[in-house]
Amino acid sequence: MHSQDDSESLAGRVAEACAQGGPLRILGSGSKEFYAGPCAGRLLSTRTHTGIVHYEPTELVLTARSGTALAAIEAVLAESGQMLGFEPPHFGSGATWGGTVACGLSGPRRPWSGSVRDAVLGCRIVNGRGEVLSFGGQVMKNVAGFDVSRLMAGALGTLGLLLEISVKVLPRPECEITLCFECPFAEGRERMIRWGGSGLPVTGLAWDGRLHLRLAGPEQAVSTAVRRIGGDRAGEGDAVWNGLREQTHGFFAGEGDLWRLSLPPAADTGDLSGSWLIDWGGAQRWLRTDAGPAEVLAAAQAAGGHARLFRSANPPAMRSAPLAPALAALHRRVKAAFDPAGILNRGLLPEVF
Amino acid sequence: MSLPERSVERAAFLRELKRVLPEEALLSDPEDLRPFECDALAAYTVLPWIAVLPETVEQVRAVLRLCHSQNVPVVARGAGTGLSGGALPVADGVLLSLAKFDRILEIDPANRMARVQPGVRNLAISEAAAPFGLYYAPDPSSQVACTIGGNVAENSGGVHCLKYGLTVHNVLQVSLLTVEGEPLTLGSLGLDGPGYDLLALINGSEGLLGVIVEVVVKLLPVPETARTLLAAFSSIEAAGDAVAAVIGAGLVPAGLEMMDNLTLRATENFVHAGYPIDAAAVVLCEMDGMAEQVEAEIARARRVLESHGATEVREARDEAERRKFWAGRKAAFPAVGRIAPDYYCIDGTIPRKRLAAVLGRIGELSEQFGLAVGNVFHAGDGNLHPLILYDASHPGELERAEALGEEILTLCVEVGGTVTGEHGVGIEKLGPMCVQFGAPELRQFHALKAAFDAGGLLNPGKAVPTLMRCAELGRMHVHGGRLPHPELERF
């Protein structure tokens, strides 16, 4: 695998921009640019900053530079029978490690194997002053100092340029089976609640008009679970999960606004109408609707969660509900603590800035 | 960071507190303050200026506003079971006990979550969730007494972390009050929250960023079955290799623990768990889940342990024996406490593969300092707890124990680990923090702290050392040949 350490030059570029006050637009392959939103500034690419710095299968830890291809990392893990537990979406063949962590998006396995931030153990970053800093490490348990590493996950590069990220990885299950059930949403929701709390070895639970259940573990455990539950082995195998992860599922086709709602799994969204796809056992819901943003955002908040306009042909400036004033003010102070000149990915996180 | 001048007199401040708190919630008599003078790191004691025990969030707000307006420091406290002095009072500050916030507000079985006040005991959550077949996974050894607010503040672990994660992985939402008394909600009732992941940041922040007034935790289904293997080894190295092999075989045990011979003997004398006391080390390996899954995983774990030099592998015959195996492990600290007048518990984490080397070096240091060391190890996640035995009544022995502890922590950093895996920095590991972090990182921590608490009033003097202190201690984080604090004069 290609390996090159650009830490020094990347830090130099940030320090220079800090001195001159010129904003920077940090970019890997751009596969998730649609999600992060528009951002002005001189391009600072992480693409040549590549390589797996450290991987020890018996430690369940991998460290890679931010420009490393996500696909390459997954291939190396697969060789040792391991995987990223958070099953991140690529949304493009060039998806990089840095973009994966900066966007903080997780796939169908997330409720059972944890999110990107759950897996993060440590990082090396360049803060907005151009300083190279290390936080966390390569061990599972570490409470020395504030947990800056996990704060970086999902921060869209607004707090620092990610140089290296260490994560906990997981063994691949010995056996995986997907079952499929014809049922309307009301019944699907009831089963999701029941199975989600059952102790069965569930690693995927989604409803798209049919209910899909993925079971994983040792062969005999999976077959026992199948016997207990019944249901049909899905003809399409595990294709549905990849379709959910990469949004290649038919539901995602088309140009209309796509909302993501993050909710308590059993939440009732009341009168909010539209076309729904339910993932994460009910905790992540995709919605296509004619309802206005105010209605969607309010319904998500009323249900105890939050919503974000995930894809849109004409994205408005406000894609999620503004944070409460005290929380927004705190966000601005946290941003300033890392990036006092406000040069890193300026304009991302519009609910704050 | 030095605190701004406080002009208010104690009597005047007490009068102001009396206006916002009921009489019984305000303690100022030295006799009443005594119980708050330390946490479980009893070697350090400070009598607080004043202690308050509010019962409502409104009262906490009023106390914080008052303290903030008069520049009075505030130290929040849960059950006081912390092992690093994180709840040690400050002599010119208010000790804010959250002990009266002990109500479980809601168990929501459909959403598998519990909404609780910060003073609820860790184990009480699982007890309240049990009728629904649910439990709260993180289980620090002090779970009978420690509170969820303290667990969040310390990002507490436990013996089941490898499979179920730390506190940070099991908390959905935290409501806190800022130093100004402003309410904030971090996270959401879904699996993530909007904006920055400040919820992750709050976990393990040791009371420096805000005062936690409510926590929503994730509940998990109680595993159908749990089975435990006990494997004996004739050398620590073989035990360490076997642990790595279990992980390498793709197994994720619910618990994977190791004890060395000294600890084993002490523990056996204490709880009579039936441990093989001639072994150099034992490994406890627990699998939980569906019966068939556990059956398959236990069989594989047994094969791996046997093929990696276990002299004996025995399975707990029944639930009673399984509990006994764990009772011994969880009682390791008090058991060691019986064979020496005092012990000092260290909390480093290391990459598992360095275990044999690190234990070997600890053995050498133990001889060099003339103090016995027992080792308990959360082997699954590399968290090492060397217990240094000493006698505080012998002059100089406590200082020697502390010096040995710092040597061990420096060793943990050298092999790529950390100075604290789960007990926190508190007051205790400020020195070792200077070894682990350089000035730029420490400055970043201070900037982050200032974003939450510009005046430095919340739990001052804990968790993050000042640059000045690191320079004075002469502990150098040398990274890439650079000295860490070139801007400071050397002493």
Tab-separated table of C-alpha atoms in Angstrom, chain B residues 107-477:
chain	number	residue	atom	x	y	z
B	107	ILE	CA	-37.388	3.332	32.844
B	108	ASP	CA	-38.451	3.171	29.205
B	109	PRO	CA	-38.326	-0.505	28.163
B	110	ALA	CA	-39.493	0.056	24.567
B	111	ASN	CA	-36.648	2.494	23.938
B	112	ARG	CA	-34.316	0.611	26.279
B	113	MET	CA	-33.249	3.638	28.278
B	114	ALA	CA	-33.340	4.948	31.831
B	115	ARG	CA	-33.558	8.599	32.851
B	116	VAL	CA	-31.928	9.079	36.214
B	117	GLN	CA	-30.663	11.758	38.554
B	118	PRO	CA	-26.875	11.981	38.967
B	119	GLY	CA	-26.815	10.625	42.522
B	120	VAL	CA	-28.399	7.284	41.566
B	121	ARG	CA	-26.094	4.368	42.319
B	122	ASN	CA	-24.756	2.431	39.335
B	123	LEU	CA	-26.187	-0.894	40.520
B	124	ALA	CA	-29.575	0.659	41.355
B	125	ILE	CA	-30.144	1.311	37.644
B	126	SER	CA	-29.713	-2.358	36.768
B	127	GLU	CA	-31.922	-3.349	39.700
B	128	ALA	CA	-34.700	-1.027	38.523
B	129	ALA	CA	-34.367	-2.272	34.937
B	130	ALA	CA	-34.310	-5.970	35.885
B	131	PRO	CA	-38.120	-6.456	35.828
B	132	PHE	CA	-37.979	-5.536	32.131
B	133	GLY	CA	-35.168	-7.975	31.372
B	134	LEU	CA	-32.741	-5.050	30.932
B	135	TYR	CA	-29.611	-3.784	32.685
B	136	TYR	CA	-26.991	-1.012	32.573
B	137	ALA	CA	-23.757	-2.555	31.288
B	138	PRO	CA	-20.758	-0.646	32.745
B	139	ASP	CA	-19.947	-2.210	36.105
B	140	PRO	CA	-17.080	-0.583	37.993
B	141	SER	CA	-16.030	-2.665	40.995
B	142	SER	CA	-17.530	0.020	43.244
B	143	GLN	CA	-20.934	-0.291	41.541
B	144	VAL	CA	-22.797	-0.895	44.818
B	145	ALA	CA	-21.872	2.594	45.971
B	146	CYS	CA	-20.684	4.755	43.068
B	147	THR	CA	-23.165	7.063	41.344
B	148	ILE	CA	-23.949	7.581	37.683
B	149	GLY	CA	-22.991	11.265	37.794
B	150	GLY	CA	-19.536	10.277	39.020
B	151	ASN	CA	-19.384	7.483	36.413
B	152	VAL	CA	-19.979	10.026	33.638
B	153	ALA	CA	-17.492	12.476	35.119
B	154	GLU	CA	-14.830	9.751	35.244
B	155	ASN	CA	-15.921	7.737	32.168
B	156	SER	CA	-15.833	4.697	34.443
B	157	GLY	CA	-15.056	1.237	33.174
B	158	GLY	CA	-15.520	-2.162	34.739
B	159	VAL	CA	-14.832	-5.788	33.968
B	160	HIS	CA	-17.208	-5.929	30.981
B	161	CYS	CA	-15.782	-3.013	28.970
B	162	LEU	CA	-14.205	-5.003	26.167
B	163	LYS	CA	-17.580	-6.176	24.893
B	164	TYR	CA	-19.948	-3.503	26.215
B	165	GLY	CA	-17.805	-0.388	26.308
B	166	LEU	CA	-17.165	2.316	28.874
B	167	THR	CA	-19.608	4.835	30.315
B	168	VAL	CA	-19.196	7.013	27.190
B	169	HIS	CA	-20.597	4.183	25.059
B	170	ASN	CA	-23.639	3.713	27.262
B	171	VAL	CA	-24.885	7.257	27.873
B	172	LEU	CA	-27.379	8.847	25.479
B	173	GLN	CA	-27.966	12.266	26.976
B	174	VAL	CA	-26.624	14.406	29.780
B	175	SER	CA	-28.267	17.517	31.207
B	176	LEU	CA	-25.826	19.810	32.899
B	177	LEU	CA	-25.540	23.230	34.366
B	178	THR	CA	-22.700	25.436	33.228
B	179	VAL	CA	-20.552	27.290	35.710
B	180	GLU	CA	-22.950	30.246	35.256
B	181	GLY	CA	-25.899	27.974	36.106
B	182	GLU	CA	-27.144	27.816	32.509
B	183	PRO	CA	-28.856	24.529	31.583
B	184	LEU	CA	-27.482	22.574	28.596
B	185	THR	CA	-28.612	19.298	27.058
B	186	LEU	CA	-25.961	17.225	25.310
B	187	GLY	CA	-26.738	14.224	23.099
B	188	SER	CA	-30.336	13.212	22.462
B	189	LEU	CA	-32.688	10.311	23.098
B	190	GLY	CA	-31.631	8.948	19.702
B	191	LEU	CA	-28.201	7.398	19.159
B	192	ASP	CA	-26.512	10.726	18.356
B	193	GLY	CA	-27.043	14.441	18.927
B	194	PRO	CA	-26.808	17.560	16.775
B	195	GLY	CA	-23.634	19.646	16.555
B	196	TYR	CA	-20.308	18.695	18.101
B	197	ASP	CA	-20.141	15.522	20.150
B	198	LEU	CA	-19.864	17.401	23.429
B	199	LEU	CA	-21.504	14.421	25.114
B	200	ALA	CA	-18.350	12.405	24.412
B	201	LEU	CA	-16.277	15.273	25.790
B	202	ILE	CA	-18.265	15.454	29.038
B	203	ASN	CA	-17.589	11.786	29.734
B	204	GLY	CA	-14.340	11.688	31.661
B	205	SER	CA	-14.115	15.473	32.088
B	206	GLU	CA	-13.792	15.089	35.887
B	207	GLY	CA	-16.206	17.856	36.830
B	208	LEU	CA	-14.178	20.568	35.080
B	209	LEU	CA	-16.734	21.476	32.422
B	210	GLY	CA	-20.140	21.517	34.106
B	211	VAL	CA	-22.337	20.058	36.832
B	212	ILE	CA	-24.325	17.011	35.705
B	213	VAL	CA	-27.958	17.135	36.864
B	214	GLU	CA	-29.572	14.347	34.808
B	215	VAL	CA	-28.378	11.367	32.768
B	216	VAL	CA	-30.155	9.152	30.247
B	217	VAL	CA	-28.411	5.802	29.936
B	218	LYS	CA	-28.777	3.013	27.429
B	219	LEU	CA	-30.095	-0.303	28.755
B	220	LEU	CA	-29.225	-3.690	27.271
B	221	PRO	CA	-31.102	-6.989	27.383
B	222	VAL	CA	-29.856	-9.160	30.244
B	223	PRO	CA	-27.859	-11.953	28.578
B	224	GLU	CA	-29.683	-15.263	28.565
B	225	THR	CA	-26.586	-17.126	29.731
B	226	ALA	CA	-23.144	-16.349	31.076
B	227	ARG	CA	-20.403	-18.948	31.469
B	228	THR	CA	-16.926	-18.481	32.873
B	229	LEU	CA	-13.625	-20.291	32.393
B	230	LEU	CA	-10.741	-20.140	34.818
B	231	ALA	CA	-7.362	-20.943	33.288
B	232	ALA	CA	-4.146	-21.395	35.268
B	233	PHE	CA	-0.679	-20.635	33.880
B	234	SER	CA	2.823	-21.380	35.067
B	235	SER	CA	4.142	-18.035	33.885
B	236	ILE	CA	2.795	-14.514	33.430
B	237	GLU	CA	4.180	-14.494	29.879
B	238	ALA	CA	2.177	-17.585	28.922
B	239	ALA	CA	-0.977	-16.045	30.396
B	240	GLY	CA	-0.385	-12.824	28.445
B	241	ASP	CA	0.139	-14.747	25.215
B	242	ALA	CA	-3.018	-16.755	25.801
B	243	VAL	CA	-5.038	-13.571	26.267
B	244	ALA	CA	-3.731	-12.198	22.959
B	245	ALA	CA	-4.560	-15.525	21.306
B	246	VAL	CA	-8.168	-15.415	22.556
B	247	ILE	CA	-8.611	-11.977	20.986
B	248	GLY	CA	-6.702	-13.014	17.872
B	249	ALA	CA	-9.087	-15.955	17.444
B	250	GLY	CA	-11.909	-13.487	16.884
B	251	LEU	CA	-13.545	-13.904	20.271
B	252	VAL	CA	-14.837	-10.912	22.244
B	253	PRO	CA	-15.306	-12.151	25.811
B	254	ALA	CA	-17.685	-10.296	28.107
B	255	GLY	CA	-14.863	-10.346	30.644
B	256	LEU	CA	-11.197	-11.271	30.316
B	257	GLU	CA	-9.244	-10.748	33.517
B	258	MET	CA	-5.887	-11.771	34.893
B	259	MET	CA	-4.452	-11.959	38.422
B	260	ASP	CA	-0.868	-12.708	39.394
B	261	ASN	CA	0.205	-15.087	42.135
B	262	LEU	CA	0.418	-12.529	44.930
B	263	THR	CA	-3.089	-11.247	44.242
B	264	LEU	CA	-4.401	-14.756	43.711
B	265	ARG	CA	-3.221	-15.938	47.122
B	266	ALA	CA	-4.525	-12.860	48.901
B	267	THR	CA	-7.874	-13.180	47.197
B	268	GLU	CA	-8.209	-16.918	47.823
B	269	ASN	CA	-7.579	-16.409	51.539
B	270	PHE	CA	-10.269	-13.739	51.536
B	271	VAL	CA	-13.142	-15.226	49.497
B	272	HIS	CA	-12.243	-18.945	49.055
B	273	ALA	CA	-13.169	-18.974	45.381
B	274	GLY	CA	-11.217	-22.179	44.795
B	275	TYR	CA	-8.451	-20.481	42.790
B	276	PRO	CA	-5.356	-22.618	42.041
B	277	ILE	CA	-2.975	-20.760	44.360
B	278	ASP	CA	0.191	-22.335	42.965
B	279	ALA	CA	-0.377	-20.836	39.526
B	280	ALA	CA	1.827	-17.927	38.423
B	281	ALA	CA	-1.290	-16.332	36.970
B	282	VAL	CA	-4.908	-17.108	36.309
B	283	VAL	CA	-7.104	-15.831	33.516
B	284	LEU	CA	-10.866	-15.522	33.913
B	285	CYS	CA	-12.734	-15.606	30.625
B	286	GLU	CA	-16.478	-15.044	30.485
B	287	MET	CA	-18.816	-15.366	27.507
B	288	ASP	CA	-22.403	-14.187	27.606
B	289	GLY	CA	-25.397	-14.115	25.265
B	290	MET	CA	-27.705	-16.726	23.805
B	291	ALA	CA	-27.062	-20.226	25.164
B	292	GLU	CA	-25.941	-21.708	21.836
B	293	GLN	CA	-23.666	-18.758	21.143
B	294	VAL	CA	-22.053	-19.048	24.553
B	295	GLU	CA	-21.675	-22.811	24.122
B	296	ALA	CA	-19.757	-22.312	20.868
B	297	GLU	CA	-17.627	-19.461	22.191
B	298	ILE	CA	-16.729	-21.184	25.452
B	299	ALA	CA	-15.608	-24.272	23.521
B	300	ARG	CA	-13.375	-22.153	21.283
B	301	ALA	CA	-11.964	-20.149	24.171
B	302	ARG	CA	-11.154	-23.363	26.023
B	303	ARG	CA	-9.272	-24.740	23.003
B	304	VAL	CA	-7.296	-21.517	22.620
B	305	LEU	CA	-6.370	-21.341	26.310
B	306	GLU	CA	-5.351	-25.014	26.372
B	307	SER	CA	-3.238	-24.738	23.260
B	308	HIS	CA	-1.495	-21.661	24.694
B	309	GLY	CA	-0.021	-23.232	27.751
B	310	ALA	CA	-2.822	-23.289	30.314
B	311	THR	CA	-1.917	-25.918	32.922
B	312	GLU	CA	-5.573	-26.219	33.839
B	313	VAL	CA	-8.824	-24.868	32.395
B	314	ARG	CA	-11.879	-25.209	34.543
B	315	GLU	CA	-15.411	-23.988	33.973
B	316	ALA	CA	-17.637	-22.716	36.758
B	317	ARG	CA	-20.021	-25.626	37.371
B	318	ASP	CA	-22.977	-23.472	38.237
B	319	GLU	CA	-24.069	-19.904	38.780
B	320	ALA	CA	-22.910	-19.969	42.403
B	321	GLU	CA	-19.377	-20.944	41.415
B	322	ARG	CA	-19.349	-18.453	38.555
B	323	ARG	CA	-20.275	-15.682	40.976
B	324	LYS	CA	-17.544	-16.884	43.283
B	325	PHE	CA	-14.920	-16.665	40.514
B	326	TRP	CA	-15.938	-13.034	39.965
B	327	ALA	CA	-16.396	-12.219	43.643
B	328	GLY	CA	-12.737	-13.050	44.031
B	329	ARG	CA	-11.704	-10.799	41.191
B	330	LYS	CA	-13.896	-7.916	42.338
B	331	ALA	CA	-12.566	-8.319	45.896
B	332	ALA	CA	-8.933	-8.274	44.787
B	333	PHE	CA	-8.312	-4.766	46.160
B	334	PRO	CA	-9.724	-5.350	49.644
B	335	ALA	CA	-8.100	-8.792	49.711
B	336	VAL	CA	-4.688	-7.293	49.063
B	337	GLY	CA	-5.603	-4.670	51.631
B	338	ARG	CA	-5.651	-7.459	54.231
B	339	ILE	CA	-2.076	-8.576	53.634
B	340	ALA	CA	-0.515	-5.130	53.984
B	341	PRO	CA	-1.391	-2.134	56.147
B	342	ASP	CA	-1.789	0.051	53.063
B	343	TYR	CA	-1.836	-0.337	49.319
B	344	TYR	CA	-1.599	2.112	46.468
B	345	CYS	CA	-3.529	1.259	43.312
B	346	ILE	CA	-2.102	2.196	39.922
B	347	ASP	CA	-4.272	2.431	36.799
B	348	GLY	CA	-2.127	2.377	33.659
B	349	THR	CA	-3.220	0.968	30.336
B	350	ILE	CA	-0.796	-0.727	27.959
B	351	PRO	CA	-1.009	-2.499	24.617
B	352	ARG	CA	-1.712	-6.107	25.575
B	353	LYS	CA	1.308	-7.423	23.694
B	354	ARG	CA	3.622	-5.502	26.038
B	355	LEU	CA	2.169	-7.164	29.120
B	356	ALA	CA	4.937	-9.666	29.784
B	357	ALA	CA	7.643	-7.019	29.377
B	358	VAL	CA	5.805	-4.512	31.556
B	359	LEU	CA	5.121	-7.035	34.329
B	360	GLY	CA	8.762	-8.097	34.214
B	361	ARG	CA	9.898	-4.509	34.620
B	362	ILE	CA	7.376	-3.881	37.424
B	363	GLY	CA	8.922	-6.889	39.206
B	364	GLU	CA	12.385	-5.291	38.938
B	365	LEU	CA	11.101	-1.918	40.142
B	366	SER	CA	9.345	-3.638	43.037
B	367	GLU	CA	12.693	-5.097	44.191
B	368	GLN	CA	14.510	-1.853	43.624
B	369	PHE	CA	12.020	0.116	45.761
B	370	GLY	CA	11.693	-2.677	48.315
B	371	LEU	CA	7.903	-2.744	48.062
B	372	ALA	CA	5.799	-5.753	47.010
B	373	VAL	CA	3.461	-5.294	44.045
B	374	GLY	CA	0.413	-7.408	43.199
B	375	ASN	CA	-1.029	-7.225	39.718
B	376	VAL	CA	-4.650	-7.279	38.647
B	377	PHE	CA	-5.242	-6.819	34.976
B	378	HIS	CA	-8.314	-6.095	32.854
B	379	ALA	CA	-6.535	-8.206	30.251
B	380	GLY	CA	-9.173	-7.762	27.584
B	381	ASP	CA	-8.582	-4.047	27.325
B	382	GLY	CA	-5.036	-3.734	28.558
B	383	ASN	CA	-5.859	-1.931	31.796
B	384	LEU	CA	-3.279	-2.816	34.430
B	385	HIS	CA	-3.816	-2.297	38.170
B	386	PRO	CA	-0.552	-2.846	40.033
B	387	LEU	CA	-1.221	-2.711	43.780
B	388	ILE	CA	1.790	-1.397	45.657
B	389	LEU	CA	1.901	-2.671	49.241
B	390	TYR	CA	3.317	-0.349	51.874
B	391	ASP	CA	2.977	0.708	55.479
B	392	ALA	CA	2.165	4.369	55.978
B	393	SER	CA	3.309	4.179	59.598
B	394	HIS	CA	6.900	3.653	58.370
B	395	PRO	CA	8.349	7.077	57.649
B	396	GLY	CA	8.973	7.648	53.953
B	397	GLU	CA	7.160	4.535	52.767
B	398	LEU	CA	4.155	6.372	51.299
B	399	GLU	CA	6.529	8.631	49.358
B	400	ARG	CA	8.405	5.549	48.142
B	401	ALA	CA	5.128	3.931	47.057
B	402	GLU	CA	4.164	7.076	45.146
B	403	ALA	CA	7.567	7.272	43.497
B	404	LEU	CA	7.278	3.622	42.444
B	405	GLY	CA	3.769	4.350	41.126
B	406	GLU	CA	5.043	7.179	38.970
B	407	GLU	CA	7.847	4.958	37.616
B	408	ILE	CA	5.233	2.395	36.624
B	409	LEU	CA	3.081	5.016	34.906
B	410	THR	CA	6.062	6.398	33.016
B	411	LEU	CA	6.712	2.841	31.872
B	412	CYS	CA	3.096	2.573	30.663
B	413	VAL	CA	3.532	5.728	28.559
B	414	GLU	CA	6.867	4.478	27.180
B	415	VAL	CA	5.283	1.302	25.819
B	416	GLY	CA	2.514	3.261	24.108
B	417	GLY	CA	-0.080	3.256	26.867
B	418	THR	CA	-1.621	5.803	29.191
B	419	VAL	CA	-1.307	6.922	32.813
B	420	THR	CA	-4.953	6.308	33.597
B	421	GLY	CA	-7.317	3.794	32.051
B	422	GLU	CA	-10.386	4.321	34.186
B	423	HIS	CA	-9.670	5.991	37.537
B	424	GLY	CA	-9.066	9.486	36.209
B	425	VAL	CA	-6.284	11.998	36.735
B	426	GLY	CA	-7.816	13.914	39.637
B	427	ILE	CA	-5.200	15.341	41.930
B	428	GLU	CA	-3.162	12.164	41.870
B	429	LYS	CA	-1.797	11.897	38.347
B	430	LEU	CA	-1.055	15.521	37.524
B	431	GLY	CA	2.650	14.675	37.486
B	432	PRO	CA	2.311	11.676	35.162
B	433	MET	CA	0.146	13.827	32.847
B	434	CYS	CA	3.272	15.922	32.214
B	435	VAL	CA	4.982	12.747	31.026
B	436	GLN	CA	2.153	11.781	28.707
B	437	PHE	CA	1.391	15.163	27.142
B	438	GLY	CA	3.512	17.972	25.788
B	439	ALA	CA	2.893	21.678	26.243
B	440	PRO	CA	0.834	22.107	23.026
B	441	GLU	CA	-1.634	19.409	24.081
B	442	LEU	CA	-1.862	20.759	27.623
B	443	ARG	CA	-2.461	24.261	26.250
B	444	GLN	CA	-5.238	22.849	24.062
B	445	PHE	CA	-6.836	21.214	27.111
B	446	HIS	CA	-6.715	24.521	28.971
B	447	ALA	CA	-8.260	26.361	26.012
B	448	LEU	CA	-11.061	23.790	25.902
B	449	LYS	CA	-11.612	24.140	29.634
B	450	ALA	CA	-11.805	27.917	29.230
B	451	ALA	CA	-14.507	27.515	26.569
B	452	PHE	CA	-16.708	26.002	29.290
B	453	ASP	CA	-15.412	27.788	32.373
B	454	ALA	CA	-13.377	30.893	31.620
B	455	GLY	CA	-12.786	31.692	35.287
B	456	GLY	CA	-11.534	28.213	36.134
B	457	LEU	CA	-13.992	27.801	39.011
B	458	LEU	CA	-15.132	24.210	38.415
B	459	ASN	CA	-12.961	21.654	40.209
B	460	PRO	CA	-9.820	23.805	39.999
B	461	GLY	CA	-6.413	22.165	40.170
B	462	LYS	CA	-7.560	18.774	38.917
B	463	ALA	CA	-7.220	16.647	35.780
B	464	VAL	CA	-4.959	18.894	33.694
B	465	PRO	CA	-1.666	20.165	35.141
B	466	THR	CA	-0.543	23.718	34.526
B	467	LEU	CA	2.513	24.139	32.310
B	468	MET	CA	4.254	25.738	35.245
B	469	ARG	CA	3.657	22.686	37.400
B	470	CYS	CA	5.079	20.348	34.753
B	471	ALA	CA	8.175	22.492	34.460
B	472	GLU	CA	8.605	22.663	38.241
B	473	LEU	CA	8.259	18.921	38.600
B	474	GLY	CA	10.944	18.559	35.991
B	475	ARG	CA	8.938	15.857	34.272
B	476	MET	CA	9.628	16.086	30.630
B	477	HIS	CA	7.543	14.858	27.827
